[in-house]
Tab-separated table of C-alpha atoms and ligand atoms in Angstrom:
chain	number	residue	atom	x	y	z
A	29	MET	CA	-14.900	4.449	38.119
A	30	GLU	CA	-16.692	5.558	41.369
A	31	ARG	CA	-17.581	3.581	44.247
A	32	LEU	CA	-19.777	3.775	47.153
A	33	VAL	CA	-18.179	3.958	50.445
A	34	ASP	CA	-20.684	4.291	53.351
A	35	ARG	CA	-19.307	5.681	57.019
A	36	PHE	CA	-17.420	2.806	57.859
A	37	GLY	CA	-15.486	2.370	55.193
A	38	ARG	CA	-18.203	-0.405	53.975
A	39	GLU	CA	-17.856	-0.620	49.635
A	40	ILE	CA	-21.320	-1.048	48.128
A	41	TYR	CA	-22.283	-2.628	44.972
A	42	TYR	CA	-24.729	-4.838	45.500
A	43	LEU	CA	-28.510	-4.097	45.314
A	44	ARG	CA	-31.291	-6.112	46.088
A	45	ILE	CA	-34.827	-4.925	44.182
A	46	SER	CA	-38.050	-5.500	45.422
A	47	VAL	CA	-40.256	-6.081	42.215
A	48	THR	CA	-43.166	-6.936	43.834
A	49	ASP	CA	-44.623	-7.017	46.992
A	50	ARG	CA	-47.481	-9.775	45.984
A	51	CYS	CA	-46.484	-13.146	46.011
A	52	ASN	CA	-48.921	-16.801	45.411
A	53	TYR	CA	-47.774	-17.991	48.559
A	54	ARG	CA	-48.556	-16.941	52.626
A	55	CYS	CA	-45.124	-18.617	54.361
A	56	VAL	CA	-45.841	-18.355	57.743
A	57	TYR	CA	-42.334	-16.025	58.571
A	58	CYS	CA	-43.578	-14.128	56.160
A	59	MET	CA	-46.912	-13.402	55.476
A	60	PRO	CA	-49.983	-13.579	57.081
A	61	LYS	CA	-52.943	-15.899	55.617
A	62	GLU	CA	-54.875	-13.331	54.309
A	63	GLY	CA	-52.064	-11.522	53.088
A	64	ILE	CA	-50.542	-8.459	53.032
A	65	LYS	CA	-52.060	-4.540	52.448
A	66	TRP	CA	-50.655	-4.838	48.513
A	67	LYS	CA	-49.431	-1.178	47.307
A	68	PRO	CA	-51.252	0.325	45.155
A	69	MET	CA	-50.413	-0.310	41.552
A	70	GLU	CA	-49.190	3.464	40.100
A	71	GLU	CA	-46.827	3.276	43.261
A	72	ILE	CA	-44.936	0.509	42.078
A	73	LEU	CA	-42.009	0.933	39.773
A	74	THR	CA	-42.481	0.360	36.414
A	75	TYR	CA	-39.306	-1.858	34.350
A	76	GLU	CA	-38.203	1.167	32.803
A	77	GLU	CA	-38.388	3.110	36.404
A	78	ILE	CA	-36.213	0.050	37.650
A	79	ALA	CA	-33.634	0.177	34.907
A	80	ALA	CA	-33.428	4.481	35.125
A	81	PHE	CA	-32.614	3.866	38.866
A	82	VAL	CA	-29.935	1.055	38.336
A	83	ASP	CA	-28.378	3.080	35.436
A	84	VAL	CA	-27.680	5.673	38.120
A	85	ALA	CA	-26.542	2.767	40.899
A	86	ALA	CA	-24.213	1.646	38.449
A	87	GLY	CA	-22.573	4.432	37.629
A	88	LEU	CA	-21.772	5.254	41.025
A	89	GLY	CA	-20.523	1.922	41.795
A	90	ILE	CA	-23.320	-1.063	41.899
A	91	ARG	CA	-22.184	-4.006	39.855
A	92	LYS	CA	-24.549	-6.658	41.470
A	93	ILE	CA	-27.998	-6.926	41.255
A	94	LYS	CA	-30.652	-9.423	43.303
A	95	LEU	CA	-34.121	-9.516	42.510
A	96	THR	CA	-36.737	-10.354	44.874
A	97	GLY	CA	-40.027	-9.508	45.983
A	98	GLY	CA	-42.580	-10.661	47.169
A	99	GLU	CA	-42.503	-13.621	44.183
A	100	PRO	CA	-40.933	-12.000	41.810
A	101	LEU	CA	-42.350	-13.734	39.631
A	102	VAL	CA	-45.676	-13.382	40.052
A	103	ARG	CA	-45.006	-9.442	37.853
A	104	ARG	CA	-45.333	-10.327	34.540
A	105	GLY	CA	-42.487	-10.149	31.753
A	106	LEU	CA	-39.978	-10.518	34.714
A	107	SER	CA	-37.069	-11.564	31.519
A	108	ASN	CA	-37.956	-7.910	30.157
A	109	LEU	CA	-36.682	-6.195	32.952
A	110	VAL	CA	-33.539	-9.031	33.084
A	111	SER	CA	-33.066	-7.863	29.424
A	112	MET	CA	-32.912	-3.854	30.042
A	113	LEU	CA	-30.903	-4.399	32.999
A	114	LYS	CA	-28.047	-7.044	31.444
A	115	SER	CA	-27.749	-4.408	28.814
A	116	ILE	CA	-26.749	-1.267	31.364
A	117	ARG	CA	-23.134	-0.385	31.421
A	118	GLY	CA	-21.345	-1.526	34.521
A	119	ILE	CA	-23.958	-3.993	36.061
A	120	ASP	CA	-21.794	-7.363	35.829
A	121	GLU	CA	-24.534	-9.982	37.139
A	122	ILE	CA	-27.883	-10.486	37.644
A	123	SER	CA	-29.751	-13.175	39.669
A	124	LEU	CA	-32.750	-13.871	41.654
A	125	THR	CA	-34.354	-15.451	44.373
A	126	THR	CA	-37.630	-16.991	44.141
A	127	ASN	CA	-40.099	-19.536	45.836
A	128	GLY	CA	-39.505	-21.574	42.455
A	129	SER	CA	-43.875	-22.632	41.961
A	130	LEU	CA	-43.094	-20.457	37.998
A	131	LEU	CA	-40.161	-21.768	37.249
A	132	LYS	CA	-41.314	-24.557	34.815
A	133	LEU	CA	-43.190	-22.051	33.824
A	134	TYR	CA	-40.245	-19.256	32.885
A	135	ALA	CA	-36.943	-20.598	33.887
A	136	GLU	CA	-36.073	-20.377	29.751
A	137	ASP	CA	-36.633	-17.155	29.705
A	138	LEU	CA	-34.815	-16.476	31.839
A	139	LYS	CA	-31.910	-17.889	30.875
A	140	ARG	CA	-32.262	-16.529	27.352
A	141	ALA	CA	-32.697	-12.866	28.769
A	142	GLY	CA	-29.284	-13.347	30.507
A	143	LEU	CA	-30.494	-13.909	34.426
A	144	ASP	CA	-26.934	-15.676	35.548
A	145	ARG	CA	-27.915	-17.403	38.922
A	146	ILE	CA	-31.218	-18.240	41.125
A	147	THR	CA	-31.349	-19.429	43.806
A	148	ILE	CA	-34.349	-21.836	45.359
A	149	SER	CA	-36.385	-21.257	48.808
A	150	ILE	CA	-37.297	-24.838	49.999
A	151	ASP	CA	-37.871	-25.608	53.734
A	152	THR	CA	-39.191	-29.065	53.732
A	153	LEU	CA	-39.278	-31.782	50.933
A	154	ASN	CA	-42.173	-33.312	52.849
A	155	ARG	CA	-45.580	-32.397	50.967
A	156	ASP	CA	-47.694	-31.940	54.076
A	157	LYS	CA	-45.270	-29.656	56.010
A	158	PHE	CA	-44.642	-27.637	52.560
A	159	ARG	CA	-48.237	-26.736	52.182
A	160	GLU	CA	-48.287	-25.959	55.882
A	161	ILE	CA	-45.475	-23.626	56.032
A	162	THR	CA	-46.134	-21.439	52.842
A	163	ARG	CA	-50.214	-22.197	53.098
A	164	PHE	CA	-50.543	-22.917	49.172
A	165	GLY	CA	-47.947	-23.917	47.738
A	166	SER	CA	-47.029	-27.619	46.150
A	167	LEU	CA	-43.305	-29.095	46.644
A	168	ASP	CA	-44.282	-30.700	43.447
A	169	ASP	CA	-44.387	-27.502	41.566
A	170	VAL	CA	-41.512	-26.241	43.096
A	171	VAL	CA	-39.169	-28.995	42.554
A	172	GLU	CA	-40.370	-29.510	38.914
A	173	GLY	CA	-39.348	-25.884	38.939
A	174	ALA	CA	-35.981	-26.745	40.671
A	175	LYS	CA	-35.092	-29.908	37.751
A	176	ALA	CA	-35.865	-26.667	34.958
A	177	LEU	CA	-32.763	-24.870	36.251
A	178	ASN	CA	-30.480	-28.136	35.005
A	179	ARG	CA	-32.568	-28.599	31.623
A	180	VAL	CA	-31.681	-24.901	30.744
A	181	ASP	CA	-28.249	-25.092	31.632
A	182	PHE	CA	-28.157	-22.603	34.653
A	183	LYS	CA	-25.206	-22.387	36.880
A	184	ASN	CA	-24.413	-21.909	40.497
A	185	SER	CA	-28.080	-22.429	41.671
A	186	LYS	CA	-28.612	-22.558	45.283
A	187	ILE	CA	-31.351	-23.211	47.563
A	188	ASN	CA	-32.198	-21.556	50.199
A	189	THR	CA	-33.703	-23.094	53.491
A	190	VAL	CA	-34.399	-21.064	56.545
A	191	VAL	CA	-34.614	-23.591	59.590
A	192	MET	CA	-36.928	-23.630	62.114
A	193	ARG	CA	-37.077	-25.933	65.741
A	194	HIS	CA	-39.840	-28.538	66.405
A	195	ILE	CA	-40.986	-27.771	62.058
A	196	ASN	CA	-37.750	-28.542	59.954
A	197	ASP	CA	-34.485	-29.040	62.005
A	198	ASP	CA	-35.159	-33.004	61.307
A	199	GLU	CA	-34.924	-32.378	57.707
A	200	VAL	CA	-31.334	-30.685	57.241
A	201	VAL	CA	-29.291	-33.569	55.992
A	202	ASP	CA	-32.451	-34.443	53.308
A	203	LEU	CA	-31.764	-31.100	52.070
A	204	ILE	CA	-28.309	-31.621	51.875
A	205	LYS	CA	-29.184	-34.719	50.355
A	206	PHE	CA	-31.441	-33.321	47.642
A	207	SER	CA	-29.023	-30.676	46.811
A	208	MET	CA	-26.630	-32.855	45.974
A	209	ASP	CA	-29.003	-34.847	43.845
A	210	LEU	CA	-29.473	-31.628	41.904
A	211	GLY	CA	-25.863	-30.202	42.151
A	212	PHE	CA	-26.920	-27.391	43.727
A	213	ASP	CA	-25.315	-25.456	46.946
A	214	ILE	CA	-27.428	-24.895	49.671
A	215	ARG	CA	-27.447	-22.487	52.534
A	216	PHE	CA	-29.733	-22.931	55.736
A	217	ILE	CA	-30.668	-19.643	57.347
A	218	GLU	CA	-31.495	-18.257	60.745
A	219	LEU	CA	-35.199	-17.565	61.637
A	220	MET	CA	-35.393	-13.735	61.598
A	221	PRO	CA	-38.073	-12.159	63.657
A	222	THR	CA	-40.991	-10.481	62.176
A	223	ASP	CA	-44.931	-9.437	63.957
A	224	LEU	CA	-45.851	-12.731	62.181
A	225	ILE	CA	-43.874	-15.004	64.118
A	226	LYS	CA	-45.105	-14.525	68.197
A	227	ASN	CA	-43.215	-17.358	69.493
A	228	TRP	CA	-40.033	-16.648	67.162
A	229	LYS	CA	-37.810	-17.798	70.613
A	230	ARG	CA	-39.114	-21.730	70.149
A	231	HIS	CA	-39.050	-21.889	66.809
A	232	PHE	CA	-35.566	-19.948	66.573
A	233	ILE	CA	-32.356	-22.373	66.280
A	234	PRO	CA	-28.818	-20.979	66.233
A	235	ILE	CA	-26.510	-22.417	62.775
A	236	ASN	CA	-24.280	-23.847	65.823
A	237	GLU	CA	-26.651	-26.600	66.043
A	238	ILE	CA	-27.658	-27.252	62.469
A	239	ARG	CA	-23.551	-27.529	61.700
A	240	SER	CA	-23.995	-30.057	64.384
A	241	LEU	CA	-27.266	-31.992	63.158
A	242	ILE	CA	-25.148	-32.180	59.764
A	243	GLU	CA	-21.781	-33.155	61.530
A	244	LYS	CA	-23.669	-36.340	62.989
A	245	GLU	CA	-23.465	-37.454	59.171
A	246	PHE	CA	-21.262	-35.536	56.994
A	247	LYS	CA	-18.011	-34.163	57.611
A	248	LEU	CA	-17.904	-30.704	57.209
A	249	GLU	CA	-15.025	-28.591	55.332
A	250	LYS	CA	-14.411	-25.033	55.777
A	251	ASP	CA	-13.940	-23.464	51.964
A	252	ASP	CA	-13.384	-20.130	50.850
A	253	LYS	CA	-15.674	-19.654	48.651
A	254	LYS	CA	-17.167	-15.998	48.492
A	255	THR	CA	-20.712	-15.237	47.288
A	256	ASN	CA	-22.052	-11.213	47.979
A	257	GLY	CA	-24.047	-12.734	50.527
A	258	PRO	CA	-23.061	-13.255	53.891
A	259	ALA	CA	-22.936	-17.116	53.617
A	260	VAL	CA	-19.981	-18.603	55.386
A	261	TYR	CA	-19.216	-21.930	52.920
A	262	TYR	CA	-18.032	-25.921	53.624
A	263	ARG	CA	-18.012	-28.564	51.870
A	264	ILE	CA	-19.549	-31.641	51.046
A	265	GLY	CA	-19.063	-33.646	48.302
A	266	GLY	CA	-19.625	-31.671	45.496
A	267	ILE	CA	-21.850	-29.094	47.179
A	268	HIS	CA	-20.913	-25.984	49.087
A	269	VAL	CA	-23.437	-25.656	52.309
A	270	GLY	CA	-23.654	-22.898	53.644
A	271	PHE	CA	-25.088	-20.730	56.674
A	272	ILE	CA	-26.364	-17.092	57.277
A	273	THR	CA	-26.293	-16.472	60.736
A	274	PRO	CA	-27.881	-12.868	60.932
A	275	LEU	CA	-28.642	-13.088	64.611
A	276	SER	CA	-26.386	-15.098	66.320
A	277	SER	CA	-23.177	-13.563	65.013
A	278	ALA	CA	-24.293	-10.374	63.242
A	279	PHE	CA	-22.153	-10.008	59.625
A	280	CYS	CA	-22.401	-6.632	59.326
A	281	ASN	CA	-18.961	-5.294	59.085
A	282	ALA	CA	-19.065	-6.896	56.067
A	283	CYS	CA	-22.662	-5.776	54.571
A	284	ASN	CA	-22.166	-4.859	50.695
A	285	ARG	CA	-25.551	-3.972	50.056
A	286	ILE	CA	-28.481	-1.229	49.987
A	287	ARG	CA	-32.384	-2.705	48.562
A	288	LEU	CA	-34.814	-0.943	46.443
A	289	THR	CA	-38.454	-1.472	47.477
A	290	SER	CA	-40.961	-1.812	44.752
A	291	ASP	CA	-42.326	1.697	45.605
A	292	GLY	CA	-39.120	3.135	44.969
A	293	PHE	CA	-37.833	3.248	48.729
A	294	ILE	CA	-34.004	2.987	49.551
A	295	LEU	CA	-33.632	0.526	52.220
A	296	THR	CA	-30.029	1.155	53.993
A	297	CYS	CA	-30.491	-2.149	55.965
A	298	LEU	CA	-32.741	-4.942	56.447
A	299	GLY	CA	-33.076	-4.635	60.190
A	300	HIS	CA	-33.517	-1.278	60.444
A	301	SER	CA	-36.394	0.987	58.880
A	302	ASP	CA	-34.509	3.928	58.314
A	303	ARG	CA	-35.636	4.206	54.149
A	304	VAL	CA	-34.834	7.055	51.657
A	305	GLY	CA	-37.420	8.190	48.640
A	306	VAL	CA	-36.201	7.924	45.673
A	307	ARG	CA	-39.722	7.446	43.406
A	308	ASP	CA	-40.227	10.610	42.683
A	309	ALA	CA	-36.827	11.675	41.141
A	310	ILE	CA	-36.818	8.843	39.184
A	311	ARG	CA	-40.484	9.671	37.815
A	312	LYS	CA	-39.045	13.309	36.567
A	313	GLY	CA	-35.921	11.566	35.369
A	314	ASP	CA	-33.788	13.607	37.703
A	315	ARG	CA	-30.310	11.772	37.798
A	316	GLU	CA	-28.118	14.132	39.774
A	317	GLU	CA	-31.242	14.310	42.542
A	318	LEU	CA	-31.305	10.185	42.214
A	319	GLU	CA	-26.989	10.680	42.648
A	320	ARG	CA	-27.557	12.406	45.836
A	321	LEU	CA	-30.413	9.881	47.330
A	322	ILE	CA	-27.995	7.188	46.614
A	323	LYS	CA	-25.279	8.300	48.430
A	324	LEU	CA	-27.627	9.825	51.181
A	325	ALA	CA	-29.488	6.717	51.958
A	326	VAL	CA	-25.289	4.822	51.599
A	327	PHE	CA	-24.363	7.121	54.203
A	328	LYS	CA	-27.182	6.648	56.064
A	329	LYS	CA	-26.200	2.794	56.413
A	330	PRO	CA	-26.482	2.065	60.482
A	331	LYS	CA	-23.193	0.109	61.720
A	332	GLU	CA	-25.324	-2.815	62.675
A	333	HIS	CA	-28.663	-4.311	62.444
A	334	GLU	CA	-31.361	-4.143	64.975
A	335	LEU	CA	-33.282	-7.018	64.181
A	336	LEU	CA	-33.315	-8.340	67.737
A	337	SER	CA	-33.974	-4.487	69.307
A	338	GLU	CA	-37.497	-4.447	68.066
A	339	ASN	CA	-39.300	-6.656	64.850
A	340	ILE	CA	-38.564	-4.047	62.029
A	341	HIS	CA	-40.622	-5.376	59.274
A	342	SER	CA	-43.858	-6.378	59.437
A	343	SER	CA	-43.382	-8.531	56.269
A	344	MET	CA	-40.074	-9.779	54.998
A	345	ALA	CA	-42.106	-9.544	51.558
A	346	SER	CA	-41.929	-5.501	51.550
A	347	VAL	CA	-38.347	-5.733	51.814
A	348	GLY	CA	-37.113	-8.958	49.759
A	349	GLY	CA	-35.583	-10.880	52.668
B	423	SAM	N1	-40.304	-15.362	47.645
B	423	SAM	C1	-38.994	-14.952	46.982
B	423	SAM	C2	-38.737	-16.432	47.896
B	423	SAM	O1	-39.280	-17.011	48.920
B	423	SAM	O2	-37.124	-16.948	47.853
B	423	SAM	C3	-38.178	-14.159	47.533
B	423	SAM	C4	-38.724	-13.059	48.792
B	423	SAM	S1	-38.536	-13.578	50.144
B	423	SAM	C5	-39.525	-12.679	51.143
B	423	SAM	C6	-36.836	-13.885	50.135
B	423	SAM	C7	-36.196	-14.793	51.495
B	423	SAM	O3	-36.042	-14.259	52.611
B	423	SAM	C8	-36.219	-15.929	51.164
B	423	SAM	O4	-35.385	-17.395	51.051
B	423	SAM	C9	-36.989	-16.126	52.338
B	423	SAM	O5	-37.248	-17.851	53.130
B	423	SAM	C10	-36.395	-15.337	53.307
B	423	SAM	N2	-37.549	-14.852	54.534
B	423	SAM	C11	-38.973	-14.225	54.447
B	423	SAM	N3	-38.878	-14.210	55.643
B	423	SAM	C12	-38.396	-14.277	56.805
B	423	SAM	C13	-37.538	-14.571	57.801
B	423	SAM	N4	-38.125	-14.414	59.073
B	423	SAM	N5	-36.640	-15.240	58.583
B	423	SAM	C14	-35.668	-15.565	57.822
B	423	SAM	N6	-35.966	-15.711	56.423
B	423	SAM	C15	-37.029	-14.923	55.993
B	424	SF4	FE1	-43.830	-15.594	49.753
B	424	SF4	FE2	-41.018	-15.295	49.614
B	424	SF4	FE3	-42.492	-14.519	51.851
B	424	SF4	FE4	-42.703	-17.389	50.681
B	424	SF4	S1	-40.867	-15.852	51.471
B	424	SF4	S2	-44.519	-15.693	51.886
B	424	SF4	S3	-42.692	-16.897	48.735
B	424	SF4	S4	-41.967	-13.763	49.388
């Protein structure tokens, strides 16, 4: 089987696909209140076009897929895409990252379609704060969505929490207890700068500080759990607690991924604006050209992100986080 290896010897086998730039929430760190300028529908890849891309990428060595957005579940019929991707030879895992708001409607369909795992983003357990952070969101919907995962027997579910000083840093222990009740793992993520967070430094909190807060209540036991992502894991009781530290300790040397945007660009790195357009090649059905472009994107992968040197992406919603 072919393998995609970049100039720095990193094997690239993980593809994050943003299926839409649209979202029903407007999280303060991700989207402006009025939303972003949505990409025109004719520029958005159809499910068939995404599957055609994945078919070629799988032939080159992509094995794991993450569906993300925007909010992936606002795009109609997402479980159809899951079924299509599931049948592609070489793809051995498909997971989803969602704000959870629509899971109570779709968890069962997604399970039936063969989705392997789901991560839900929850930053707070306080209803008012939840609405302030997400602007439109209802915590109750998301909690119901999380419970639906257990009802339909999704395994290895996770919670993602972006930790922000003065906003939700007082809730890390409660969020761990909440995850324990559900039997989910939880990962704490450092806030990344975007154009939206003018006072990013005021709210940025390094993971070491979060760890200290947790250690006042729990003993963290190092665990060698490995996932497709950059989290470092510890064990508390029956669950894993992970830390994702894009800023305080860059993990670029272990990077294994490329990203496909909803309008058909491969992003070589979350912390760079470099992109390779593949929509025309997909629409022409030109497999050879697609192979060349995927290899080119992998070749162009930078050694490290530059998240701190400039605000690379105006919104994470357009790149899938
Ligand atoms: N809508 C889905 C969700 O919220 O999970 C998927 C897309 S969202 C862009 C993916 C992840 O990126 C979420 O966990 C979100 O919290 C995270 N994210 C967005 N903006 C971020 C930022 N500025 N810093 C850190 N994480 C961010
Ligand atoms: Fe939407 Fe997810 Fe961005 Fe929040 S983080 S605005 S839910 S895409």
